[in-house]
Amino acid sequence: MAGVATFYTDGAVRRGMRDVCIVGGGVSGLAASIFTARAGLDTLVIDGGESILARNASLENYPGFPDGVDARQLLELIRKQAHNAGATFELGHVTHVEPVDETDLEQGFVLETDGGEPLEARRVIAASWKDSEYLVPLDVGRTQRGTKYFVSTDDAGRTAVDGVYAAGRIADEPHQAIVAAGHGSKVGLAVIHDSEVNFYHDWVVPEGYFTERDIEVPPGCEEIDDEERRQRDQQARETILEAFSEPLDERPTMHPSVVDDE
C-alpha cells in the first residue's frame, strides 16, 4: 500500500453527494471506478486495505503478461489508473448502507463507515469480498453458501434495489482476476447508462477518424494527432518501466488461518 498512500483522502473531510460510491478496492471495484470516473461521474472507492489478490504469489493467467505478473504490482497499477481517471480513494470499511429516503431511491444512499462521518452517494457498487453485512438493511437478496454470501444481480450487475449494484465475486462471478476486471467494467457501464451520462465509448482514436467523415467526436471519445499519440505512448512506457524496474519488497499475504512461525 505504500506506493499508493497519497491517493487516499481523510474520511473526516467528506463533502456533498457523490455520484458513485464503490465498496471494495479490489480488481472489480477498481475496474468499475475507471469507467465511471472517465465518464465524468464523481467516484469514491472505499478500500478495505487489501484485495484477496494480494495473496497470489504469481498471477499467471492475466492476459498481457506472458510470464505472469506480481499481483501486488498489478493492483498498484490499476489503482493508479483509476486515480488518473479521476476516482478518489478512502481507506476504511463500510458498516451500513440505507436509502436517504425509502420512498424515493433517486435521492441516493447513506453509507456509514468505521471512520469519518457518513457519506452519501446516488449509486452504490458492492465490490467487497467477502464482507457484505452492510447490505443487510437494503434487502438486496443475499444468498448464503457455507460461510459466504452472494448477491443476486441481473446480467449487468444491478441488484433488486434500484441504484445498488454488485461486481465481481460477491455477484457470484468466477474467482479470477481477469473475470473480476471484466465484470467490474460491465457494472461500471451499467452505472453510466443508468446515470444518463452522455457517453458513447471510452475510445481514443487517430486524428480525423470521425471528423474526416463529417461525424462529431462522440462523448467519451477523443481524437489525437500523431505527436500526442507518441507523447502518450512515451508516458505509458515510462510508467510501466518504472513499475517493474525493481521487484516489490512485499511478500504475498498468507491466508489468515495459516500461522506464520517466522
CSV table of C-alpha atoms in Angstrom, one decimal:
chain,number,residue,atom,x,y,z
A,1,MET,CA,0.0,0.0,0.0
A,2,ALA,CA,2.9,2.3,0.4
A,3,GLY,CA,3.1,3.1,-3.3
A,4,VAL,CA,-0.4,4.5,-3.4
A,5,ALA,CA,-0.7,6.0,0.1
A,6,THR,CA,-1.0,9.5,-1.4
A,7,PHE,CA,-4.1,8.5,-3.3
A,8,TYR,CA,-6.2,8.2,-0.1
A,9,THR,CA,-8.3,11.0,1.4
A,10,ASP,CA,-9.4,11.5,5.0
A,11,GLY,CA,-13.0,10.4,5.7
A,12,ALA,CA,-13.4,13.2,8.2
A,13,VAL,CA,-13.4,15.8,5.4
A,14,ARG,CA,-16.2,14.4,3.2
A,15,ARG,CA,-18.4,16.9,1.4
A,16,GLY,CA,-21.6,16.6,-0.6
A,17,MET,CA,-23.3,13.8,-2.5
A,18,ARG,CA,-21.2,11.6,-4.6
A,19,ASP,CA,-22.4,10.1,-7.9
A,20,VAL,CA,-21.0,6.7,-7.2
A,21,CYS,CA,-19.5,5.0,-4.1
A,22,ILE,CA,-17.7,1.7,-4.7
A,23,VAL,CA,-17.3,-0.5,-1.7
A,24,GLY,CA,-14.1,-2.6,-2.2
A,25,GLY,CA,-10.8,-1.7,-3.7
A,26,GLY,CA,-10.0,-5.0,-5.5
A,27,VAL,CA,-9.9,-5.6,-9.2
A,28,SER,CA,-13.6,-5.5,-9.8
A,29,GLY,CA,-14.2,-2.3,-7.8
A,30,LEU,CA,-11.2,-0.6,-9.4
A,31,ALA,CA,-12.2,-1.5,-12.9
A,32,ALA,CA,-15.7,-0.1,-12.3
A,33,SER,CA,-14.2,3.1,-11.0
A,34,ILE,CA,-12.0,3.6,-14.1
A,35,PHE,CA,-15.1,3.6,-16.3
A,36,THR,CA,-17.4,5.7,-14.0
A,37,ALA,CA,-14.7,8.3,-13.4
A,38,ARG,CA,-13.7,8.6,-17.0
A,39,ALA,CA,-17.4,9.2,-17.8
A,40,GLY,CA,-17.3,12.2,-15.5
A,41,LEU,CA,-19.1,10.7,-12.5
A,42,ASP,CA,-17.8,11.7,-9.1
A,43,THR,CA,-16.5,8.4,-7.9
A,44,LEU,CA,-15.3,7.4,-4.5
A,45,VAL,CA,-13.7,4.0,-3.7
A,46,ILE,CA,-13.9,2.8,-0.1
A,47,ASP,CA,-10.9,0.4,0.1
A,48,GLY,CA,-10.7,-2.1,3.0
A,49,GLY,CA,-6.9,-2.1,2.7
A,50,GLU,CA,-6.1,-5.3,0.9
A,51,SER,CA,-7.5,-7.3,-2.0
A,52,ILE,CA,-7.5,-11.0,-1.8
A,53,LEU,CA,-5.4,-10.9,-5.0
A,54,ALA,CA,-2.6,-9.8,-2.8
A,55,ARG,CA,-2.4,-13.4,-1.5
A,56,ASN,CA,-1.4,-14.5,-5.0
A,57,ALA,CA,2.4,-15.4,-5.2
A,58,SER,CA,2.4,-15.0,-9.0
A,59,LEU,CA,-0.6,-14.2,-11.3
A,60,GLU,CA,-0.2,-16.5,-14.3
A,61,ASN,CA,-3.4,-16.2,-16.3
A,62,TYR,CA,-3.9,-12.4,-16.7
A,63,PRO,CA,-3.7,-11.5,-20.4
A,64,GLY,CA,-0.8,-9.4,-21.4
A,65,PHE,CA,1.8,-10.9,-19.1
A,66,PRO,CA,3.3,-14.0,-20.9
A,67,ASP,CA,5.4,-14.9,-17.9
A,68,GLY,CA,3.0,-13.9,-15.2
A,69,VAL,CA,3.0,-10.7,-13.1
A,70,ASP,CA,3.3,-9.7,-9.4
A,71,ALA,CA,-0.3,-9.4,-8.3
A,72,ARG,CA,0.5,-6.6,-5.8
A,73,GLN,CA,2.2,-4.6,-8.5
A,74,LEU,CA,-0.7,-5.1,-10.8
A,75,LEU,CA,-3.1,-3.8,-8.1
A,76,GLU,CA,-1.0,-0.7,-7.7
A,77,LEU,CA,-1.0,0.0,-11.4
A,78,ILE,CA,-4.8,-0.4,-11.6
A,79,ARG,CA,-5.2,1.9,-8.6
A,80,LYS,CA,-3.0,4.5,-10.3
A,81,GLN,CA,-5.1,4.1,-13.5
A,82,ALA,CA,-8.3,4.7,-11.5
A,83,HIS,CA,-6.7,7.7,-9.8
A,84,ASN,CA,-5.6,9.2,-13.1
A,85,ALA,CA,-9.1,8.7,-14.4
A,86,GLY,CA,-10.4,10.9,-11.5
A,87,ALA,CA,-11.5,8.4,-8.9
A,88,THR,CA,-10.8,9.2,-5.2
A,89,PHE,CA,-10.0,6.8,-2.5
A,90,GLU,CA,-10.6,6.3,1.2
A,91,LEU,CA,-9.3,3.6,3.5
A,92,GLY,CA,-12.0,2.1,5.7
A,93,HIS,CA,-14.8,-0.4,6.0
A,94,VAL,CA,-18.5,0.3,5.2
A,95,THR,CA,-20.7,-0.9,8.0
A,96,HIS,CA,-24.2,0.2,7.0
A,97,VAL,CA,-26.0,1.4,3.9
A,98,GLU,CA,-29.6,2.7,3.7
A,99,PRO,CA,-31.6,4.9,1.5
A,100,VAL,CA,-31.7,8.7,2.1
A,101,ASP,CA,-35.4,8.4,1.6
A,102,GLU,CA,-37.0,4.9,1.5
A,103,THR,CA,-39.9,6.2,-0.7
A,104,ASP,CA,-37.6,7.7,-3.3
A,105,LEU,CA,-34.4,5.8,-4.1
A,106,GLU,CA,-33.4,8.5,-6.6
A,107,GLN,CA,-32.4,10.5,-3.5
A,108,GLY,CA,-29.4,8.1,-3.1
A,109,PHE,CA,-28.0,6.3,-0.1
A,110,VAL,CA,-26.2,7.0,3.2
A,111,LEU,CA,-23.1,4.9,3.9
A,112,GLU,CA,-21.7,4.6,7.4
A,113,THR,CA,-18.1,3.6,7.8
A,114,ASP,CA,-15.8,2.7,10.7
A,115,GLY,CA,-14.1,6.0,10.4
A,116,GLY,CA,-15.2,9.5,9.5
A,117,GLU,CA,-18.7,11.0,9.0
A,118,PRO,CA,-21.4,9.2,7.0
A,119,LEU,CA,-21.3,9.8,3.3
A,120,GLU,CA,-23.9,10.0,0.6
A,121,ALA,CA,-24.0,8.6,-2.9
A,122,ARG,CA,-26.6,8.4,-5.7
A,123,ARG,CA,-25.4,4.9,-6.6
A,124,VAL,CA,-23.5,2.2,-4.7
A,125,ILE,CA,-21.5,-0.7,-6.2
A,126,ALA,CA,-20.8,-3.5,-3.8
A,127,ALA,CA,-17.4,-5.0,-4.8
A,128,SER,CA,-16.3,-6.3,-1.5
A,129,TRP,CA,-15.5,-9.9,-0.9
A,130,LYS,CA,-16.4,-11.5,1.4
A,131,ASP,CA,-17.9,-8.7,3.6
A,132,SER,CA,-21.4,-7.8,2.7
A,133,GLU,CA,-23.2,-7.3,6.1
A,134,TYR,CA,-23.5,-3.6,5.3
A,135,LEU,CA,-26.1,-4.5,2.6
A,136,VAL,CA,-28.5,-6.2,5.0
A,137,PRO,CA,-30.6,-3.0,5.6
A,138,LEU,CA,-31.2,-2.8,1.8
A,139,ASP,CA,-32.6,-6.4,1.3
A,140,VAL,CA,-30.7,-6.8,-2.0
A,141,GLY,CA,-31.2,-10.6,-1.9
A,142,ARG,CA,-28.1,-12.1,-0.4
A,143,THR,CA,-27.8,-15.9,-0.6
A,144,GLN,CA,-25.7,-17.8,1.9
A,145,ARG,CA,-23.5,-20.6,0.8
A,146,GLY,CA,-21.5,-22.0,3.7
A,147,THR,CA,-19.8,-19.1,5.4
A,148,LYS,CA,-20.1,-16.8,2.4
A,149,TYR,CA,-22.8,-14.6,0.9
A,150,PHE,CA,-23.5,-13.8,-2.7
A,151,VAL,CA,-25.8,-11.0,-4.1
A,152,SER,CA,-28.3,-11.7,-6.8
A,153,THR,CA,-28.0,-9.4,-9.9
A,154,ASP,CA,-29.1,-9.1,-13.5
A,155,ASP,CA,-26.6,-9.5,-16.3
A,156,ALA,CA,-25.3,-6.0,-15.8
A,157,GLY,CA,-24.8,-6.2,-12.1
A,158,ARG,CA,-28.0,-4.5,-11.0
A,159,THR,CA,-29.5,-5.8,-7.7
A,160,ALA,CA,-33.1,-5.8,-6.7
A,161,VAL,CA,-32.7,-2.3,-5.2
A,162,ASP,CA,-32.5,0.5,-7.8
A,163,GLY,CA,-29.2,2.3,-7.6
A,164,VAL,CA,-27.3,-0.6,-5.9
A,165,TYR,CA,-25.1,-2.9,-7.9
A,166,ALA,CA,-22.7,-5.8,-7.2
A,167,ALA,CA,-19.5,-6.5,-9.1
A,168,GLY,CA,-17.0,-9.4,-9.1
A,169,ARG,CA,-17.0,-12.4,-6.7
A,170,ILE,CA,-19.8,-11.0,-4.5
A,171,ALA,CA,-22.0,-11.2,-7.6
A,172,ASP,CA,-21.2,-14.9,-7.9
A,173,GLU,CA,-18.7,-14.3,-10.7
A,174,PRO,CA,-15.8,-16.8,-11.1
A,175,HIS,CA,-12.9,-16.2,-8.7
A,176,GLN,CA,-10.4,-15.0,-11.4
A,177,ALA,CA,-8.8,-11.6,-11.6
A,178,ILE,CA,-9.5,-11.1,-15.3
A,179,VAL,CA,-13.1,-12.0,-14.9
A,180,ALA,CA,-13.4,-9.6,-11.9
A,181,ALA,CA,-11.9,-6.8,-14.1
A,182,GLY,CA,-14.3,-7.5,-16.9
A,183,HIS,CA,-17.3,-7.8,-14.7
A,184,GLY,CA,-16.4,-4.6,-12.8
A,185,SER,CA,-16.1,-2.8,-16.1
A,186,LYS,CA,-19.5,-4.1,-17.2
A,187,VAL,CA,-21.1,-2.9,-14.0
A,188,GLY,CA,-19.4,0.5,-14.4
A,189,LEU,CA,-21.0,0.8,-17.8
A,190,ALA,CA,-24.4,-0.1,-16.3
A,191,VAL,CA,-24.0,2.7,-13.8
A,192,ILE,CA,-23.1,5.1,-16.5
A,193,HIS,CA,-26.1,4.1,-18.5
A,194,ASP,CA,-28.5,4.4,-15.5
A,195,SER,CA,-27.0,7.8,-14.7
A,196,GLU,CA,-28.0,9.0,-18.1
A,197,VAL,CA,-24.5,10.3,-18.8
A,198,ASN,CA,-23.9,11.4,-22.4
A,199,PHE,CA,-21.3,8.7,-23.0
A,200,TYR,CA,-20.5,6.6,-26.1
A,201,HIS,CA,-17.2,4.8,-25.9
A,202,ASP,CA,-14.0,5.3,-23.9
A,203,TRP,CA,-12.1,5.4,-27.1
A,204,VAL,CA,-9.0,7.4,-28.2
A,205,VAL,CA,-8.6,7.4,-31.9
A,206,PRO,CA,-6.3,8.9,-34.6
A,207,GLU,CA,-7.0,12.5,-35.6
A,208,GLY,CA,-9.6,12.6,-38.4
A,209,TYR,CA,-11.1,9.2,-37.5
A,210,PHE,CA,-14.5,10.8,-37.0
A,211,THR,CA,-14.1,14.4,-38.2
A,212,GLU,CA,-12.8,13.5,-41.7
A,213,ARG,CA,-16.1,11.6,-42.1
A,214,ASP,CA,-18.1,14.6,-41.1
A,215,ILE,CA,-19.0,12.9,-37.8
A,216,GLU,CA,-18.8,14.8,-34.5
A,217,VAL,CA,-16.5,13.1,-32.0
A,218,PRO,CA,-18.9,11.1,-29.7
A,219,PRO,CA,-19.0,11.7,-26.0
A,220,GLY,CA,-16.3,9.7,-24.2
A,221,CYS,CA,-14.2,9.6,-27.4
A,222,GLU,CA,-11.1,11.6,-28.3
A,223,GLU,CA,-9.2,12.2,-31.5
A,224,ILE,CA,-5.4,12.8,-31.1
A,225,ASP,CA,-2.7,13.7,-33.5
A,226,ASP,CA,0.4,11.7,-34.0
A,227,GLU,CA,2.5,13.9,-31.8
A,228,GLU,CA,0.1,13.5,-28.9
A,229,ARG,CA,-0.1,9.7,-29.6
A,230,ARG,CA,3.7,9.5,-29.3
A,231,GLN,CA,3.7,11.5,-26.1
A,232,ARG,CA,1.1,9.3,-24.5
A,233,ASP,CA,2.9,6.2,-25.6
A,234,GLN,CA,6.1,7.5,-24.1
A,235,GLN,CA,4.4,8.2,-20.8
A,236,ALA,CA,2.7,4.8,-20.8
A,237,ARG,CA,6.1,3.1,-21.4
A,238,GLU,CA,7.8,5.1,-18.7
A,239,THR,CA,5.1,4.2,-16.2
A,240,ILE,CA,5.4,0.5,-16.9
A,241,LEU,CA,9.2,0.5,-16.9
A,242,GLU,CA,9.3,2.3,-13.6
A,243,ALA,CA,6.7,0.0,-12.0
A,244,PHE,CA,8.7,-3.1,-13.0
A,245,SER,CA,12.2,-1.8,-12.7
A,246,GLU,CA,12.6,-3.3,-9.2
A,247,PRO,CA,10.7,-6.1,-7.5
A,248,LEU,CA,8.3,-5.2,-4.7
A,249,ASP,CA,9.5,-5.8,-1.2
A,250,GLU,CA,6.1,-7.0,0.0
A,251,ARG,CA,5.6,-10.7,0.3
A,252,PRO,CA,2.2,-12.3,-0.6
A,253,THR,CA,-0.3,-12.2,2.2
A,254,MET,CA,-0.8,-15.6,3.8
A,255,HIS,CA,-4.3,-16.9,4.4
A,256,PRO,CA,-5.5,-15.8,8.0
A,257,SER,CA,-5.9,-19.5,9.0
A,258,VAL,CA,-2.2,-20.2,8.4
A,259,VAL,CA,0.0,-19.4,11.4
A,260,ASP,CA,3.3,-17.7,10.4
A,261,ASP,CA,6.0,-19.1,12.6
A,262,GLU,CA,8.7,-16.9,11.3
